[in-house]
Structures are given as structure tokens and as C-alpha cells.
């Protein structure tokens, strides 16, 4: 099971495939919805790993198999890139530190 099969997860995917293991992926939207059901709000690797492992254990139908075909990997790269773009836009549009600095300069 990998979180980002097209970027940092590419090495574990390649190693797992070379060993003959199947690899699964939890789509980002499903991941975010499942994370909302678990306690805490921090976005940490440990919390993400827990949510993914819990989904694999209790909701295996939510997982998507990472095919060995190049078409499937290209599709995943597009999806991961789209998710990264959205995260970057949220950060760009709403920078909490910048907002506080702007508000203090209005005095």
C-alpha cells in the first residue's frame, strides 16, 4: 500500500513489484474523507499511515490496484499532480502568517 505511487512512492512500488507483491493505492479524496472520521486534525505521516492501514483492514473496496501498465501509472501521475496543485493553491491563497502580518500593519 502506498500513499503517492507516482512520486516518492515510486521506489517502494518498484521493489514490491520486483518481489511479486500486489500494490494498492488509496485515492486522495477517499483518504481525506476517511481522515475526517478519525480523531485529530494534524496532517502527519503517522496519521496518514494509520488512516491508510485502517482503510486497508476495514474497507478494502476503497483501495485501487496499481496496475503494472504504463497507462495506469500515467493516470496516477496526473491525479497526484492535480492533488499537489490543489494543495499548493490553498497554501498560496490562504497563508495564515501573511494574513496576520497584514492585519497588524493596518493599525
XYZ file of C-alpha atoms in Angstrom:
107
model
C 0.000 0.000 0.000
C 1.423 3.377 -0.977
C 0.299 6.951 -0.443
C 1.892 8.525 -3.518
C 2.646 5.862 -6.130
C 3.871 8.284 -8.805
C 6.373 10.350 -6.819
C 8.071 9.416 -3.550
C 6.250 6.071 -3.540
C 7.731 5.006 -6.891
C 10.670 3.167 -5.290
C 8.570 1.040 -2.901
C 6.197 0.266 -5.795
C 9.099 -0.908 -7.969
C 10.587 -3.013 -5.151
C 7.222 -4.573 -4.262
C 6.574 -5.440 -7.903
C 10.046 -6.933 -8.287
C 9.252 -9.165 -5.291
C 5.945 -10.202 -6.860
C 3.668 -8.308 -4.449
C 0.484 -6.520 -5.412
C 0.419 -2.775 -4.773
C -2.667 -0.766 -3.842
C -3.411 2.942 -3.741
C -5.934 4.899 -1.664
C -7.265 7.806 -3.760
C -6.777 11.269 -2.253
C -10.461 12.145 -1.927
C -11.197 8.865 -0.145
C -8.166 9.451 2.076
C -9.374 12.923 3.092
C -12.904 11.690 3.820
C -11.636 8.785 5.909
C -9.207 11.071 7.752
C -12.169 13.249 8.768
C -13.638 10.225 10.574
C -10.540 9.782 12.749
C -9.629 11.925 15.760
C -7.225 14.801 15.320
C -6.756 17.389 12.620
C -2.986 17.463 12.126
C -1.710 16.259 8.753
C 1.168 13.989 9.709
C 2.753 10.962 8.085
C 1.905 8.847 11.144
C -1.778 9.827 10.997
C -1.889 9.251 7.230
C -0.301 5.813 7.690
C -2.882 4.937 10.338
C -5.792 6.047 8.122
C -4.428 4.091 5.142
C -3.792 0.947 7.211
C -7.239 1.178 8.782
C -8.823 1.559 5.331
C -6.906 -1.486 4.061
C -8.071 -3.511 7.051
C -11.702 -2.422 7.286
C -12.601 -1.031 3.826
C -10.524 -2.920 1.238
C -13.016 -1.983 -1.502
C -11.797 1.642 -1.252
C -8.327 0.658 -2.488
C -7.313 0.868 -6.139
C -4.833 -1.618 -7.509
C -1.725 -0.076 -9.003
C -1.503 -1.835 -12.343
C 1.772 -2.704 -13.936
C 0.748 -0.998 -17.170
C 2.217 2.353 -18.126
C -1.255 3.799 -18.800
C -2.321 3.269 -15.209
C 0.872 4.823 -13.857
C 0.479 7.836 -16.148
C -3.097 8.275 -14.916
C -1.939 8.143 -11.299
C 0.767 10.724 -12.000
C -1.901 13.089 -13.333
C -4.116 12.528 -10.282
C -1.254 13.027 -7.821
C -0.152 16.142 -9.703
C -3.686 17.530 -9.554
C -3.814 16.898 -5.805
C -0.428 18.619 -5.361
C -1.648 21.600 -7.418
C -4.732 21.957 -5.222
C -2.649 21.833 -2.053
C -0.309 24.478 -3.478
C -3.226 26.750 -4.379
C -4.671 26.511 -0.875
C -1.293 27.458 0.561
C -0.906 30.338 -1.893
C -4.399 31.743 -1.397
C -4.566 31.455 2.376
C -1.217 31.975 4.101
C -2.049 32.314 7.829
C 1.230 34.037 8.720
C 0.916 36.522 5.883
C -2.659 37.311 6.913
C -1.614 38.049 10.495
C 1.205 40.301 9.290
C -1.152 42.229 7.004
C -3.742 42.662 9.747
C -1.147 44.052 12.199
C 0.059 46.614 9.673
C -3.440 48.126 9.444
C -3.142 49.807 12.885
